[in-house]
Amino acid sequence: MIYLDHAATTALRSEALEAMRPYFSAAFANASAAYRAGRDARRAVDDARAAVARAIGAQRSEVYFTSCGSEADCWALMGVARANPRKRHLLTTKIEHHAVLHTCQALEREGYAVTYLDVDGLGRVSPDAFARAIRPDTLLASVMLANNEVGTIEPVASLAQIAHAHGVLLHTDAVQAVGHIPVDAGALGVDLLSMSAHKFGGPKGVGALYVRDGVRIDNLIYGGAQERGLRAGTENIPGIVGMAAALTLAVDEMRETSAHVASLRDALEGALMQLCGVRVNGDRDNRLPGHLHVSIAGADTAMLLMRLDMADIAASAGSACTSGATERSHVLAAMGRGGAQEADLRFSLGRENTMHQIADTVTVLRQILKR
Ligand code: PLP
């Protein structure tokens, strides 16, 4: 298989699997147990927390493990809303992942007001529009660091400054960014930041939420005292250890990996642009290094994906959560793109892809489109 869908998920890195392996068998103890095996498990979680904190420019006390990126997003919004009930307006964008958008809708059902900001044709949020949308009762803004469909990177550091000047907290969904571009929570100035292990070579079913020290947040999950009483549930120790191992590798190798995937992406983009009716979506000057999103005039998305699949090439239309569904992408709609007569394809490249695979993909696409 030629796997070109790394934004949907990535293969678990063998080094991460090796780091996880003992915690599935011999070192299976509960990290809350007081005996030695329990203390060892606790140490593994603490070490992983320190590694994740180091990778994103945070303090250990600011990293909380979750079950996935969606939980981190949902917790950030719900938890901050519940802990700070006096202000009842939230600000977000029309291009967020559904983990943010559907949480906002749930908060609207609880009586919160939410403003959904437009983006421009490249998928960029305007800092001026962001500033204008802030109200006296705005509690929290949530703007993703990089978009999962088109790869556009948002000006989150500027937005954090604007938010703070108005006494507003800023959450960023960095699920597509962490492990792929440098992410420093302190330098970005955000208050909360979500990430997910399976997007950077870690296991599925584990994520983390960065919560800047001092930010008030309530639980999403109540129960035991895990994660300093803020996120109950027996720790997924193999997952947490695997996440830290994969993130450490991804950060150490980032320069090399991003140069590699960007060169493949540029080659694929250059070849596709020579085909009739192909248009690139997203901000070509400021997007994730392995991301390429194109619209192809006169073609059908489902047909293209099926033919690629028949040639054993895995790509997608956009977010994993909407592939298979026929509805138009909310991201492309917000960008004023993606007409009915166009096919939308997202290629997201990873470290194991080769130039040979790109050439094969172009050959197959040419044949499909000729037909
Ligand atoms: N946020 C973004 C931008 C994503 O791309 C995804 C996954 O596709 C998520 C959140 C959800 O992450 P998870 O799959 O870990 O729940």
CSV table of C-alpha atoms and ligand atoms in Angstrom, one decimal:
chain,number,residue,atom,x,y,z
A,1,MET,CA,0.0,0.0,0.0
A,2,ILE,CA,1.1,3.6,-0.7
A,3,TYR,CA,-0.1,5.3,2.5
A,4,LEU,CA,-0.8,9.0,1.9
A,5,ASP,CA,-3.2,9.6,4.8
A,6,HIS,CA,-0.9,10.5,7.7
A,7,ALA,CA,-3.3,13.3,8.9
A,8,ALA,CA,-5.9,10.6,9.6
A,9,THR,CA,-3.5,8.5,11.6
A,10,THR,CA,0.1,7.3,11.5
A,11,ALA,CA,1.7,3.9,12.0
A,12,LEU,CA,3.0,3.2,15.5
A,13,ARG,CA,6.7,3.7,15.6
A,14,SER,CA,8.6,0.5,16.4
A,15,GLU,CA,10.6,2.4,19.1
A,16,ALA,CA,7.3,3.5,20.8
A,17,LEU,CA,6.0,-0.1,20.6
A,18,GLU,CA,9.2,-1.4,22.3
A,19,ALA,CA,8.8,1.3,25.0
A,20,MET,CA,5.2,0.3,25.6
A,21,ARG,CA,5.7,-3.5,25.5
A,22,PRO,CA,6.6,-4.1,29.2
A,23,TYR,CA,3.6,-2.2,30.4
A,24,PHE,CA,1.2,-4.7,28.7
A,25,SER,CA,2.7,-7.6,30.5
A,26,ALA,CA,5.3,-7.8,33.4
A,27,ALA,CA,4.9,-4.1,34.4
A,28,PHE,CA,1.1,-4.1,34.4
A,29,ALA,CA,0.6,-2.6,37.9
A,30,ASN,CA,-1.8,0.3,38.6
A,31,ALA,CA,0.1,3.5,38.9
A,32,SER,CA,-2.0,4.4,42.0
A,33,ALA,CA,-0.9,1.3,43.9
A,34,ALA,CA,1.4,1.9,46.9
A,35,TYR,CA,3.7,-1.2,46.4
A,36,ARG,CA,6.9,-1.2,44.4
A,37,ALA,CA,5.4,-2.3,41.1
A,38,GLY,CA,2.8,0.5,41.4
A,39,ARG,CA,5.5,3.0,42.2
A,40,ASP,CA,7.4,1.9,39.1
A,41,ALA,CA,4.3,2.4,37.0
A,42,ARG,CA,3.8,5.9,38.5
A,43,ARG,CA,7.4,6.7,37.7
A,44,ALA,CA,6.8,5.7,34.0
A,45,VAL,CA,3.8,8.1,33.9
A,46,ASP,CA,5.9,10.9,35.5
A,47,ASP,CA,8.8,10.4,33.1
A,48,ALA,CA,6.4,10.4,30.2
A,49,ARG,CA,4.8,13.6,31.4
A,50,ALA,CA,8.2,15.2,31.7
A,51,ALA,CA,9.1,14.2,28.1
A,52,VAL,CA,5.8,15.5,26.7
A,53,ALA,CA,6.2,18.7,28.6
A,54,ARG,CA,9.8,19.1,27.3
A,55,ALA,CA,8.6,18.5,23.7
A,56,ILE,CA,6.0,21.3,23.8
A,57,GLY,CA,7.8,23.9,26.0
A,58,ALA,CA,5.6,23.3,29.0
A,59,GLN,CA,6.1,22.5,32.7
A,60,ARG,CA,5.3,19.0,33.9
A,61,SER,CA,2.5,20.3,36.0
A,62,GLU,CA,0.8,21.7,32.9
A,63,VAL,CA,0.4,18.3,31.0
A,64,TYR,CA,-2.6,16.1,31.6
A,65,PHE,CA,-3.1,12.8,29.8
A,66,THR,CA,-6.4,12.1,28.1
A,67,SER,CA,-7.8,9.3,26.0
A,68,CYS,CA,-7.5,11.2,22.7
A,69,GLY,CA,-7.4,14.6,21.0
A,70,SER,CA,-11.2,14.8,21.0
A,71,GLU,CA,-11.3,14.4,24.8
A,72,ALA,CA,-8.6,17.1,25.2
A,73,ASP,CA,-10.6,19.5,22.9
A,74,CYS,CA,-13.9,18.8,24.6
A,75,TRP,CA,-12.4,19.0,28.1
A,76,ALA,CA,-10.7,22.3,27.4
A,77,LEU,CA,-13.9,24.0,26.4
A,78,MET,CA,-16.3,22.3,28.8
A,79,GLY,CA,-13.9,22.4,31.7
A,80,VAL,CA,-13.1,26.1,31.3
A,81,ALA,CA,-16.7,27.0,30.8
A,82,ARG,CA,-17.8,25.2,34.0
A,83,ALA,CA,-15.0,26.5,36.1
A,84,ASN,CA,-15.6,30.1,35.1
A,85,PRO,CA,-19.4,30.4,34.9
A,86,ARG,CA,-19.7,34.2,35.0
A,87,LYS,CA,-18.7,34.8,31.3
A,88,ARG,CA,-20.8,32.9,28.8
A,89,HIS,CA,-19.5,33.7,25.3
A,90,LEU,CA,-17.0,31.6,23.3
A,91,LEU,CA,-15.2,32.5,20.1
A,92,THR,CA,-14.1,29.9,17.6
A,93,THR,CA,-13.8,29.5,13.8
A,94,LYS,CA,-15.8,27.7,11.2
A,95,ILE,CA,-12.9,25.4,10.2
A,96,GLU,CA,-12.3,23.7,13.6
A,97,HIS,CA,-12.4,20.0,14.0
A,98,HIS,CA,-15.8,18.6,15.0
A,99,ALA,CA,-14.3,17.9,18.4
A,100,VAL,CA,-14.3,21.6,19.0
A,101,LEU,CA,-17.4,22.5,16.9
A,102,HIS,CA,-19.7,19.9,18.4
A,103,THR,CA,-18.5,20.8,21.9
A,104,CYS,CA,-19.4,24.4,21.1
A,105,GLN,CA,-22.8,23.3,19.9
A,106,ALA,CA,-23.3,21.4,23.2
A,107,LEU,CA,-22.4,24.5,25.1
A,108,GLU,CA,-24.9,26.5,23.0
A,109,ARG,CA,-27.6,24.0,24.1
A,110,GLU,CA,-26.6,24.9,27.7
A,111,GLY,CA,-27.2,28.5,27.1
A,112,TYR,CA,-23.7,29.7,26.0
A,113,ALA,CA,-23.3,32.1,23.0
A,114,VAL,CA,-20.7,31.1,20.5
A,115,THR,CA,-19.3,33.2,17.6
A,116,TYR,CA,-17.9,31.1,14.7
A,117,LEU,CA,-15.4,33.2,12.8
A,118,ASP,CA,-15.0,33.1,9.0
A,119,VAL,CA,-11.7,32.4,7.3
A,120,ASP,CA,-10.3,33.7,4.0
A,121,GLY,CA,-9.9,31.8,0.8
A,122,LEU,CA,-6.7,30.2,2.1
A,123,GLY,CA,-8.2,29.1,5.4
A,124,ARG,CA,-6.7,31.9,7.5
A,125,VAL,CA,-8.3,33.5,10.5
A,126,SER,CA,-7.9,37.3,10.5
A,127,PRO,CA,-6.5,38.7,13.8
A,128,ASP,CA,-8.5,41.9,13.2
A,129,ALA,CA,-11.8,40.0,12.8
A,130,PHE,CA,-10.8,37.9,15.9
A,131,ALA,CA,-10.3,41.1,17.9
A,132,ARG,CA,-13.6,42.6,16.7
A,133,ALA,CA,-15.5,39.5,17.7
A,134,ILE,CA,-14.4,39.6,21.4
A,135,ARG,CA,-17.2,40.7,23.7
A,136,PRO,CA,-17.2,41.8,27.3
A,137,ASP,CA,-18.5,38.4,28.3
A,138,THR,CA,-16.1,36.4,26.1
A,139,LEU,CA,-14.5,33.8,28.3
A,140,LEU,CA,-12.5,31.6,25.9
A,141,ALA,CA,-11.4,31.5,22.3
A,142,SER,CA,-10.5,28.2,20.5
A,143,VAL,CA,-8.5,28.4,17.3
A,144,MET,CA,-6.7,25.5,15.8
A,145,LEU,CA,-2.9,25.7,15.2
A,146,ALA,CA,-3.1,23.9,11.9
A,147,ASN,CA,-6.1,22.7,9.9
A,148,ASN,CA,-6.5,19.0,9.4
A,149,GLU,CA,-8.0,19.3,5.9
A,150,VAL,CA,-6.0,21.9,4.1
A,151,GLY,CA,-3.0,22.2,6.4
A,152,THR,CA,-3.1,26.0,6.9
A,153,ILE,CA,-1.3,27.2,10.0
A,154,GLU,CA,-3.1,29.8,12.0
A,155,PRO,CA,-1.6,32.9,13.6
A,156,VAL,CA,-2.2,31.6,17.1
A,157,ALA,CA,0.6,33.5,18.9
A,158,SER,CA,-0.9,36.8,17.7
A,159,LEU,CA,-4.4,35.7,18.6
A,160,ALA,CA,-3.2,34.7,22.1
A,161,GLN,CA,-1.8,38.3,22.6
A,162,ILE,CA,-5.1,39.8,21.4
A,163,ALA,CA,-7.1,37.5,23.6
A,164,HIS,CA,-5.1,38.2,26.7
A,165,ALA,CA,-5.3,42.0,26.1
A,166,HIS,CA,-9.0,41.5,26.5
A,167,GLY,CA,-8.9,39.1,29.4
A,168,VAL,CA,-9.9,36.2,27.2
A,169,LEU,CA,-8.3,32.7,27.5
A,170,LEU,CA,-7.1,31.0,24.4
A,171,HIS,CA,-7.2,27.2,23.6
A,172,THR,CA,-5.6,25.8,20.5
A,173,ASP,CA,-6.2,22.4,18.9
A,174,ALA,CA,-2.7,21.5,18.0
A,175,VAL,CA,-3.5,17.9,17.1
A,176,GLN,CA,-2.2,18.2,13.6
A,177,ALA,CA,0.8,20.4,14.5
A,178,VAL,CA,2.5,18.7,17.5
A,179,GLY,CA,5.3,16.5,16.2
A,180,HIS,CA,5.2,18.0,12.8
A,181,ILE,CA,6.1,21.7,13.3
A,182,PRO,CA,7.8,23.3,16.3
A,183,VAL,CA,5.2,23.8,19.0
A,184,ASP,CA,6.1,25.7,22.1
A,185,ALA,CA,3.1,26.3,24.3
A,186,GLY,CA,5.0,28.9,26.4
A,187,ALA,CA,6.2,30.9,23.3
A,188,LEU,CA,2.7,30.6,21.7
A,189,GLY,CA,1.3,32.1,24.8
A,190,VAL,CA,-1.8,29.9,24.8
A,191,ASP,CA,-3.7,28.8,27.9
A,192,LEU,CA,-4.7,25.4,26.7
A,193,LEU,CA,-3.4,23.1,23.9
A,194,SER,CA,-4.7,19.7,22.7
A,195,MET,CA,-2.6,17.0,21.2
A,196,SER,CA,-3.1,13.3,20.1
A,197,ALA,CA,-0.5,10.6,20.0
A,198,HIS,CA,-1.6,8.7,16.9
A,199,LYS,CA,-0.9,11.7,14.7
A,200,PHE,CA,2.8,11.5,15.3
A,201,GLY,CA,3.7,7.8,15.4
A,202,GLY,CA,2.3,7.1,18.9
A,203,PRO,CA,-0.6,4.8,19.7
A,204,LYS,CA,-4.3,5.5,19.3
A,205,GLY,CA,-6.4,6.1,22.3
A,206,VAL,CA,-4.1,8.6,24.2
A,207,GLY,CA,-3.7,12.3,24.0
A,208,ALA,CA,-2.9,15.2,26.3
A,209,LEU,CA,-4.2,18.6,27.3
A,210,TYR,CA,-1.8,21.4,28.2
A,211,VAL,CA,-3.3,23.6,30.8
A,212,ARG,CA,-1.2,26.6,31.7
A,213,ASP,CA,-0.5,26.8,35.4
A,214,GLY,CA,-3.1,29.0,37.0
A,215,VAL,CA,-5.9,28.4,34.4
A,216,ARG,CA,-9.1,27.4,36.2
A,217,ILE,CA,-10.6,24.2,34.7
A,218,ASP,CA,-13.2,21.7,36.0
A,219,ASN,CA,-13.2,18.0,35.3
A,220,LEU,CA,-14.8,16.4,32.3
A,221,ILE,CA,-14.4,13.0,33.9
A,222,TYR,CA,-15.1,12.6,37.6
A,223,GLY,CA,-13.9,9.7,39.8
A,224,GLY,CA,-10.5,8.9,41.2
A,225,ALA,CA,-7.6,11.3,41.9
A,226,GLN,CA,-5.6,10.5,38.8
A,227,GLU,CA,-4.1,13.5,36.8
A,228,ARG,CA,-4.0,15.5,40.0
A,229,GLY,CA,-7.8,15.0,40.5
A,230,LEU,CA,-8.7,16.7,37.2
A,231,ARG,CA,-9.1,13.7,34.9
A,232,ALA,CA,-10.2,10.5,36.6
A,233,GLY,CA,-9.6,7.0,35.2
A,234,THR,CA,-6.8,4.5,35.7
A,235,GLU,CA,-3.9,5.7,33.5
A,236,ASN,CA,-3.3,4.1,30.1
A,237,ILE,CA,0.3,3.5,31.0
A,238,PRO,CA,1.4,1.7,27.7
A,239,GLY,CA,-0.3,4.5,25.8
A,240,ILE,CA,1.2,7.3,27.8
A,241,VAL,CA,4.7,5.8,27.6
A,242,GLY,CA,4.3,5.2,23.8
A,243,MET,CA,3.1,8.8,23.3
A,244,ALA,CA,6.1,10.2,25.1
A,245,ALA,CA,8.5,7.9,23.1
A,246,ALA,CA,6.9,8.8,19.8
A,247,LEU,CA,6.8,12.5,20.5
A,248,THR,CA,10.4,12.6,21.6
A,249,LEU,CA,11.5,10.9,18.4
A,250,ALA,CA,9.2,13.2,16.3
A,251,VAL,CA,10.7,16.3,17.8
A,252,ASP,CA,14.3,15.0,17.5
A,253,GLU,CA,13.8,14.2,13.9
A,254,MET,CA,11.5,17.0,13.0
A,255,ARG,CA,13.9,19.1,10.8
A,256,GLU,CA,14.9,16.0,8.7
A,257,THR,CA,11.3,14.6,8.5
A,258,SER,CA,9.7,17.9,7.5
A,259,ALA,CA,12.3,18.6,4.8
A,260,HIS,CA,11.7,15.1,3.4
A,261,VAL,CA,7.9,15.2,3.4
A,262,ALA,CA,7.9,18.8,2.1
A,263,SER,CA,10.1,17.8,-0.9
A,264,LEU,CA,7.7,14.9,-1.6
A,265,ARG,CA,4.7,17.1,-1.2
A,266,ASP,CA,6.1,19.7,-3.5
A,267,ALA,CA,6.9,17.1,-6.1
A,268,LEU,CA,3.4,15.7,-5.9
A,269,GLU,CA,1.9,19.2,-6.1
A,270,GLY,CA,4.1,20.2,-9.1
A,271,ALA,CA,3.0,17.1,-11.0
A,272,LEU,CA,-0.7,17.5,-10.1
A,273,MET,CA,-0.7,21.1,-11.1
A,274,GLN,CA,0.2,20.1,-14.6
A,275,LEU,CA,-3.0,18.2,-14.9
A,276,CYS,CA,-6.0,19.9,-16.2
A,277,GLY,CA,-8.3,21.6,-13.7
A,278,VAL,CA,-6.3,21.0,-10.5
A,279,ARG,CA,-6.3,23.7,-7.9
A,280,VAL,CA,-4.4,23.6,-4.5
A,281,ASN,CA,-6.4,24.5,-1.4
A,282,GLY,CA,-4.9,26.1,1.7
A,283,ASP,CA,-2.1,28.5,2.4
A,284,ARG,CA,0.8,27.3,0.2
A,285,ASP,CA,3.2,29.7,2.1
A,286,ASN,CA,2.2,28.6,5.5
A,287,ARG,CA,0.9,25.1,5.8
A,288,LEU,CA,1.9,21.8,7.4
A,289,PRO,CA,5.0,20.3,5.5
A,290,GLY,CA,3.4,17.0,4.5
A,291,HIS,CA,-0.1,18.4,3.6
A,292,LEU,CA,-1.5,18.7,0.1
A,293,HIS,CA,-5.2,19.4,-0.5
A,294,VAL,CA,-6.4,19.7,-4.1
A,295,SER,CA,-9.7,20.2,-5.9
A,296,ILE,CA,-10.0,18.7,-9.4
A,297,ALA,CA,-12.6,20.1,-11.7
A,298,GLY,CA,-15.1,17.8,-13.4
A,299,ALA,CA,-14.1,14.8,-11.2
A,300,ASP,CA,-16.0,13.0,-8.4
A,301,THR,CA,-14.4,12.5,-5.0
A,302,ALA,CA,-15.8,9.1,-4.2
A,303,MET,CA,-14.9,7.8,-7.6
A,304,LEU,CA,-11.3,9.1,-7.4
A,305,LEU,CA,-10.8,7.7,-3.9
A,306,MET,CA,-12.2,4.3,-5.0
A,307,ARG,CA,-9.9,4.1,-8.0
A,308,LEU,CA,-6.9,5.1,-5.9
A,309,ASP,CA,-7.9,2.4,-3.4
A,310,MET,CA,-8.1,-0.1,-6.3
A,311,ALA,CA,-4.5,0.8,-7.0
A,312,ASP,CA,-3.7,0.4,-3.3
A,313,ILE,CA,-3.2,4.1,-2.7
A,314,ALA,CA,-4.7,5.4,0.5
A,315,ALA,CA,-5.7,9.1,0.4
A,316,SER,CA,-8.7,10.9,1.7
A,317,ALA,CA,-11.1,13.7,0.9
A,318,GLY,CA,-10.4,15.6,4.1
A,319,SER,CA,-10.9,14.7,7.7
A,320,ALA,CA,-11.1,11.1,8.6
A,321,CYS,CA,-14.4,11.7,10.3
A,322,THR,CA,-16.1,12.9,7.1
A,323,SER,CA,-14.5,10.5,4.6
A,324,GLY,CA,-17.1,8.1,3.4
A,325,ALA,CA,-19.8,10.7,3.9
A,326,THR,CA,-20.9,12.6,0.9
A,327,GLU,CA,-21.6,16.0,2.6
A,328,ARG,CA,-19.3,18.9,1.6
A,329,SER,CA,-16.4,19.7,3.9
A,330,HIS,CA,-17.3,22.5,6.3
A,331,VAL,CA,-13.7,23.7,6.0
A,332,LEU,CA,-13.8,24.1,2.2
A,333,ALA,CA,-17.3,25.7,2.5
A,334,ALA,CA,-15.9,28.2,5.0
A,335,MET,CA,-13.1,29.0,2.5
A,336,GLY,CA,-15.6,29.5,-0.3
A,337,ARG,CA,-14.1,26.5,-2.1
A,338,GLY,CA,-15.1,23.0,-3.1
A,339,GLY,CA,-17.9,23.4,-5.7
A,340,ALA,CA,-20.2,20.6,-6.6
A,341,GLN,CA,-18.4,19.8,-9.8
A,342,GLU,CA,-15.1,19.2,-8.1
A,343,ALA,CA,-13.4,16.3,-6.4
A,344,ASP,CA,-11.5,17.1,-3.2
A,345,LEU,CA,-8.4,15.1,-2.3
A,346,ARG,CA,-6.1,15.3,0.7
A,347,PHE,CA,-2.7,13.7,0.5
A,348,SER,CA,-0.8,13.8,3.8
A,349,LEU,CA,2.7,12.5,3.7
A,350,GLY,CA,4.9,10.8,6.3
A,351,ARG,CA,8.5,9.9,6.9
A,352,GLU,CA,8.2,6.5,5.4
A,353,ASN,CA,7.0,7.8,2.0
A,354,THR,CA,9.4,7.8,-1.0
A,355,MET,CA,9.8,9.7,-4.2
A,356,HIS,CA,9.1,6.5,-6.0
A,357,GLN,CA,5.7,6.2,-4.3
A,358,ILE,CA,4.9,9.8,-5.4
A,359,ALA,CA,5.8,9.0,-9.0
A,360,ASP,CA,3.5,5.9,-8.9
A,361,THR,CA,0.7,8.0,-7.4
A,362,VAL,CA,1.0,10.6,-10.1
A,363,THR,CA,1.0,7.9,-12.8
A,364,VAL,CA,-2.1,6.3,-11.4
A,365,LEU,CA,-3.9,9.6,-11.0
A,366,ARG,CA,-3.1,10.6,-14.6
A,367,GLN,CA,-4.6,7.3,-15.8
A,368,ILE,CA,-7.7,7.7,-13.7
A,369,LEU,CA,-8.3,11.3,-14.8
A,370,LYS,CA,-7.7,10.4,-18.5
A,371,ARG,CA,-10.6,7.9,-18.2
B,1,PLP,N1,-8.4,17.8,16.2
B,1,PLP,C1,-7.9,17.7,15.0
B,1,PLP,C2,-7.4,18.9,14.2
B,1,PLP,C3,-7.8,16.5,14.4
B,1,PLP,O1,-7.3,16.4,13.1
B,1,PLP,C4,-8.2,15.3,15.1
B,1,PLP,C5,-8.2,14.0,14.5
B,1,PLP,O2,-8.4,13.8,13.3
B,1,PLP,C6,-8.8,15.5,16.4
B,1,PLP,C7,-8.8,16.8,16.9
B,1,PLP,C8,-9.2,14.4,17.2
B,1,PLP,O3,-8.2,13.6,17.7
B,1,PLP,P1,-8.4,12.1,18.1
B,1,PLP,O4,-8.6,11.3,16.9
B,1,PLP,O5,-7.2,11.7,18.9
B,1,PLP,O6,-9.7,12.1,18.9
